[in-house]
Short mmCIF file of C-alpha atoms in Angstrom, two decimals:
data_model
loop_
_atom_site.label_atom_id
_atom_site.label_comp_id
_atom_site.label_asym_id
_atom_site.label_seq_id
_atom_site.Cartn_x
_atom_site.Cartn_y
_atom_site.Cartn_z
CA UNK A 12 -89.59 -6.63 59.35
CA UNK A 13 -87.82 -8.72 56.82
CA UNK A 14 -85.88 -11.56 59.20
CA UNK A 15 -82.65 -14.11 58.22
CA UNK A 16 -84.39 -16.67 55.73
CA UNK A 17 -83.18 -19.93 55.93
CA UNK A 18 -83.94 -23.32 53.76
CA UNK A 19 -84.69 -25.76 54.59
CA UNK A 20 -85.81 -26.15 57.76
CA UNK A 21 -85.36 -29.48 58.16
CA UNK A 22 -82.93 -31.75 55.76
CA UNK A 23 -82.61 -35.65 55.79
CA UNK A 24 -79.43 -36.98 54.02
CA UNK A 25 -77.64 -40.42 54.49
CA UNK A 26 -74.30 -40.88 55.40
CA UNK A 27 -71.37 -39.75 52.64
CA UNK A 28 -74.42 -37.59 50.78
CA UNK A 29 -73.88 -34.44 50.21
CA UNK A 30 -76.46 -31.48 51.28
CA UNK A 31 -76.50 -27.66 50.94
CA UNK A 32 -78.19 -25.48 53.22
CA UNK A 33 -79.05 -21.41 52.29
CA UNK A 34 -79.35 -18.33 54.22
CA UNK A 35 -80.87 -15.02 52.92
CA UNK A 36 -79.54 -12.25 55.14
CA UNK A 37 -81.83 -9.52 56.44
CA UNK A 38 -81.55 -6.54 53.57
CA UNK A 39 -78.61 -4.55 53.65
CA UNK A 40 -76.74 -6.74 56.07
CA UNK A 41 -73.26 -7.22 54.65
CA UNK A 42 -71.76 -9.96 57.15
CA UNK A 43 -72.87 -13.61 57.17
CA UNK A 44 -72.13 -15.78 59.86
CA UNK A 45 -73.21 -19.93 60.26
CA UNK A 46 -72.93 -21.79 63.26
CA UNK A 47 -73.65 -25.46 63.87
CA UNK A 48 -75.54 -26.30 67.27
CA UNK A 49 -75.16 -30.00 68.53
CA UNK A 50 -78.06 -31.13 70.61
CA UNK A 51 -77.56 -29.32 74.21
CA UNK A 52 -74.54 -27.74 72.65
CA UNK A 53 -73.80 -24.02 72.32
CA UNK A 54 -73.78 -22.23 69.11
CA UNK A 55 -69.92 -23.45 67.43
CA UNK A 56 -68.85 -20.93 64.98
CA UNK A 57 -68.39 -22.23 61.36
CA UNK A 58 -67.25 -19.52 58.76
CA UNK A 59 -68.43 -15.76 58.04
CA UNK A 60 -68.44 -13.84 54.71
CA UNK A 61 -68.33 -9.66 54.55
CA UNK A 62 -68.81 -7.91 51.30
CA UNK A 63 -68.37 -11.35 49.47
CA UNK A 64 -65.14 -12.63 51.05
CA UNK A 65 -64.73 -14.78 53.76
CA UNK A 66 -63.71 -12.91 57.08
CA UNK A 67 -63.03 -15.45 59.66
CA UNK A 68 -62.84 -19.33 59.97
CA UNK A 69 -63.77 -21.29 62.85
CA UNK A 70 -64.23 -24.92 63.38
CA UNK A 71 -65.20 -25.99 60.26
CA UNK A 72 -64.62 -29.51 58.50
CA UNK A 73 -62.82 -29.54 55.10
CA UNK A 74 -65.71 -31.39 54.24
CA UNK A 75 -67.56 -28.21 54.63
CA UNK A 76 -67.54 -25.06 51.93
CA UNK A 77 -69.19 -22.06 51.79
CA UNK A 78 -69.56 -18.90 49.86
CA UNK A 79 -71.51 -15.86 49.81
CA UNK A 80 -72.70 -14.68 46.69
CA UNK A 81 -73.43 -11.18 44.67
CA UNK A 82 -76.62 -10.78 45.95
CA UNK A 83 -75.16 -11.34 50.13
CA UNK A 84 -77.02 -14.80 50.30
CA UNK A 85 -74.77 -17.48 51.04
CA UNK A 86 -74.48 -21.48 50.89
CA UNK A 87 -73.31 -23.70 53.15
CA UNK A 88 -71.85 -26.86 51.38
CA UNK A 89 -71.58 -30.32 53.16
CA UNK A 90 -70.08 -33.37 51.45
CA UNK A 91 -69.74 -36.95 52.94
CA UNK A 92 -71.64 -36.25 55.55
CA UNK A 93 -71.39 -38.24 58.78
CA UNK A 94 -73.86 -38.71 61.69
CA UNK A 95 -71.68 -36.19 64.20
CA UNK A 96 -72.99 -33.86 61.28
CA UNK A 97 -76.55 -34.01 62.40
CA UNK A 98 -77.05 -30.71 64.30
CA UNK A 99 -78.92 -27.76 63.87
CA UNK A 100 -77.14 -25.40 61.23
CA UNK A 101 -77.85 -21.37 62.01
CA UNK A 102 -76.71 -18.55 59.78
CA UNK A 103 -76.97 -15.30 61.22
CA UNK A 104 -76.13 -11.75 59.46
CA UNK A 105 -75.23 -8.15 61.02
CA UNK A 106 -74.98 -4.79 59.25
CA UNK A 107 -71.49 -4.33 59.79
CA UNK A 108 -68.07 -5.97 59.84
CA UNK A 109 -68.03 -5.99 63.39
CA UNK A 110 -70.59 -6.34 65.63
CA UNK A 111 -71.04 -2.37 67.14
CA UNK A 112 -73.29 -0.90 69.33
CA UNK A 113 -77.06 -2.33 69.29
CA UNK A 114 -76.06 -4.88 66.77
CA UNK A 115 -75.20 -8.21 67.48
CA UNK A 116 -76.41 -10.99 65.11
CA UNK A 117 -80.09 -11.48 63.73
CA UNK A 118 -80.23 -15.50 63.57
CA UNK A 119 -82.57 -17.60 61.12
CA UNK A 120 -84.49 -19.92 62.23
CA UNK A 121 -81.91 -22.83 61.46
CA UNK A 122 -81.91 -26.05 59.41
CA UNK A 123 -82.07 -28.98 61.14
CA UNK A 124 -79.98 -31.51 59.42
CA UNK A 125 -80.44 -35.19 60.05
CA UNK A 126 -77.56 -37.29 59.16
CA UNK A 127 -78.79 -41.42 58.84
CA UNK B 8 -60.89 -22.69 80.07
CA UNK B 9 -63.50 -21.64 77.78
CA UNK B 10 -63.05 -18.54 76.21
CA UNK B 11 -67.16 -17.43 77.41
CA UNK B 12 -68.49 -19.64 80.78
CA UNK B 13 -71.88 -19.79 82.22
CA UNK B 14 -73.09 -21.90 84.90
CA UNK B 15 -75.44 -24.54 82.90
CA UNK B 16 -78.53 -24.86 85.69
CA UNK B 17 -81.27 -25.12 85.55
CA UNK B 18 -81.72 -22.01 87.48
CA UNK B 19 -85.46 -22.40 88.80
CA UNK B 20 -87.02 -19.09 90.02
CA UNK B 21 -90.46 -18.29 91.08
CA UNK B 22 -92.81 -16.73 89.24
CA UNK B 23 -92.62 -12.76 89.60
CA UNK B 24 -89.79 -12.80 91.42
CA UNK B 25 -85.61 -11.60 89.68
CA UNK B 26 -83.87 -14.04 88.11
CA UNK B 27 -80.07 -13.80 87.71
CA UNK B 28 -77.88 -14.72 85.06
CA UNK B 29 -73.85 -14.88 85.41
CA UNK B 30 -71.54 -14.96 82.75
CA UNK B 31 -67.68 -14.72 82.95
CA UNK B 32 -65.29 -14.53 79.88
CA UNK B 33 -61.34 -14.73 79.84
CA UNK B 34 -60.09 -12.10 76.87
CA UNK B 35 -59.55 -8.72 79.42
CA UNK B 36 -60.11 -6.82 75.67
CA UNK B 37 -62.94 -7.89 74.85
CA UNK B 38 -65.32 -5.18 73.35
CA UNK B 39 -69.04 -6.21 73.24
CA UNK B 40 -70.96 -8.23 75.12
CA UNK B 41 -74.44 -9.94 73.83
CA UNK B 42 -77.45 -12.13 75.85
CA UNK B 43 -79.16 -14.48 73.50
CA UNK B 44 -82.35 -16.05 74.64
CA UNK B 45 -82.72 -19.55 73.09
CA UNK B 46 -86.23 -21.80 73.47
CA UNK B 47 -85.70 -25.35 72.55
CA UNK B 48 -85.03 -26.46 68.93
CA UNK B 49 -85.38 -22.51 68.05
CA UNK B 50 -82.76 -20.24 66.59
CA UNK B 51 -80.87 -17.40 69.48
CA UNK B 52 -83.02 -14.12 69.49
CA UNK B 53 -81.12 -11.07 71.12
CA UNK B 54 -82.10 -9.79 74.03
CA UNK B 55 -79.69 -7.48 75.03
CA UNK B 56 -76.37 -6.22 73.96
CA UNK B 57 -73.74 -4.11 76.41
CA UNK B 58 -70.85 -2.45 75.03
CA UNK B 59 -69.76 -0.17 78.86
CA UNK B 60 -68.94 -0.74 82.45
CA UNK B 61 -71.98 -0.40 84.19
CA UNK B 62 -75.88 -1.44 83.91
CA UNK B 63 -78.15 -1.12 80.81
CA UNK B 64 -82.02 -1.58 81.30
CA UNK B 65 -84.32 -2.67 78.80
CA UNK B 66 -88.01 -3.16 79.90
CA UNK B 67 -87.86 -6.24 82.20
CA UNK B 68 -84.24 -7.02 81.69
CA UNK B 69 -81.10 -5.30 82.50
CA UNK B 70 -77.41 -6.05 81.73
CA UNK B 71 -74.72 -5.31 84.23
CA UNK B 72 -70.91 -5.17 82.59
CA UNK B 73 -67.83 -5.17 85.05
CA UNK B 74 -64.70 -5.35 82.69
CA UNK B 75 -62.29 -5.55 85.33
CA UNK B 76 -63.92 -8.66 86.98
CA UNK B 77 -64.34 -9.72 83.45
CA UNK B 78 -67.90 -10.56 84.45
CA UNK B 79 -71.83 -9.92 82.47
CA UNK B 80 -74.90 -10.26 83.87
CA UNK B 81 -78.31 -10.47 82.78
CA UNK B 82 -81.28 -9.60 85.44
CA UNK B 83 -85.05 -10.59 84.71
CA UNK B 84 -87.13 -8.41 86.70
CA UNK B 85 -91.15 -9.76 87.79
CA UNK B 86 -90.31 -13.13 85.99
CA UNK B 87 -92.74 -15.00 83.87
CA UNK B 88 -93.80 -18.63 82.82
CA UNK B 89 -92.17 -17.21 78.99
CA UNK B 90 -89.15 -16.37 80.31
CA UNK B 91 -88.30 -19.87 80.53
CA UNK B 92 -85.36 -20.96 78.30
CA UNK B 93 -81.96 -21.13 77.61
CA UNK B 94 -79.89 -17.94 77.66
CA UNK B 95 -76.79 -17.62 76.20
CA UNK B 96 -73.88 -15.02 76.87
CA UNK B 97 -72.01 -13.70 73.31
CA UNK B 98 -68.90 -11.98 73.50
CA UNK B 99 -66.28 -10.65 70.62
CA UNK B 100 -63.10 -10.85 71.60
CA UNK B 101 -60.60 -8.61 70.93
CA UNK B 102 -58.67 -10.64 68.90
CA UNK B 103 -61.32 -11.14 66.39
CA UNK B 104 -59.84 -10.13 63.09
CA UNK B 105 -64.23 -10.02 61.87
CA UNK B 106 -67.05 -10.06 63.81
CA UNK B 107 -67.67 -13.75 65.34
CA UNK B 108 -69.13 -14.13 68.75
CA UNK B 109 -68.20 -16.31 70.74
CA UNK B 110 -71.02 -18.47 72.68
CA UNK B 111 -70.96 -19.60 76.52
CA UNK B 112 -72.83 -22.97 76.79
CA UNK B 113 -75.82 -21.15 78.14
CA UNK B 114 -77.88 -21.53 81.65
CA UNK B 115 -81.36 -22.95 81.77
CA UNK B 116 -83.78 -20.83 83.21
CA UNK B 117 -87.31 -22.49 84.54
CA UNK B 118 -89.62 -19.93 85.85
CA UNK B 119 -91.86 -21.64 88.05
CA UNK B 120 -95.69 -20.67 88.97
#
């Protein structure tokens, strides 16, 4: 079965670069979600898109944008990027606006972003 | 107080025998209830969700929900070496306007031979 597609899997960007990570949902999942995962962290939610719009903000930067596009993939956009950045960055999607019963997120396998 | 707590372990448990997860959250309206399992430097995979009071089995595992202790559970029946990892309780709150999910920090789990 067609999973959460995520690129790249692994991203190496100096400090004050810029980077942009992507996440392919799982076909006919509307809702988006990213989270950022500091090493022994939990998951921190980031931002989530349904039907195009954004839903719900958590603790993201206002270095950080993102957007979900016509087709439901969306892109994570990071500009001067500091070395707290470097984390692993999941996106996750779900077939509905809410999570109901026997849903729950589908994650990608991440991109590990390394901030020198 | 965090909104989703687990007790961080590691929770070592012979092979074979149950192992017993614990998870607590503080929103009494919360609706649905999630266990990730997490192996290091890998994305969460879902291994159960639990939406009513009461126990929900799924091969080896089973999730126990208690709303008015405001408690989750995850049991691992006849445990195995792959069962080691990090698991991590999910729950959307009520006052979720979408559909985030809120993470507990996760407990270790070492299954031991």
């Amino acid at each position: 079965a067609a999973g959460v597609i995520q690129s790249p899997r692994h991203l190496i960007k100096e400090k004050r670069e810029t980077a942009t990570l992507k996440c392919y949902p799982i076909p006919r999942h509307d809702t988006v979600y990213w989270y950022q995962q500091g090493p022994g962290q939990d998951p921190q939610f980031l931002i989530s898109f349904y039907e195009k719009m954004q839903s719900d903000k958590g603790s993201i930067p206002d270095r950080f944008s993102a957007q979900q596009f016509s087709d439901y993939h969306s892109e994570l956009n990071m500009s001067s990027l500091e070395l707290g950045d470097s984390a692993l960055y999941f996106c996750a999607s779900s077939a509905k606006s809410t999570p109901g019963e026997d849903n729950g997120y589908t994650f990608g396998s991440g991109t590990r972003l390394t901030v020198v | 107080q965090k909104e989703v707590e687990q007790n961080s372990g590691p929770l070592s448990v012979p092979e074979g025998a149950i192992a017993s997860l614990n998870c607590t959250y503080s929103d009494r309206g919360s609706q649905s209830f999630f266990w990730y399992r997490q192996y290091s430097g890998k994305s969460p995979e879902l291994i159960m969700s639990i939406y009513s009071n009461g126990d929900k089995e799924d091969g080896r595992f089973t999730a126990q929900l208690n709303k008015a202790s405001q408690y989750v559970s995850l049991l691992i029946r006849d445990s195995q070496p792959s069962d080691s990892a990090t698991y991590l309780c999910a729950v959307n709150p009520r006052y979720s306007s979408a559909s985030k999910i809120i993470f507990g920090s996760g407990t270790r789990l070492s299954i031991r031979p």
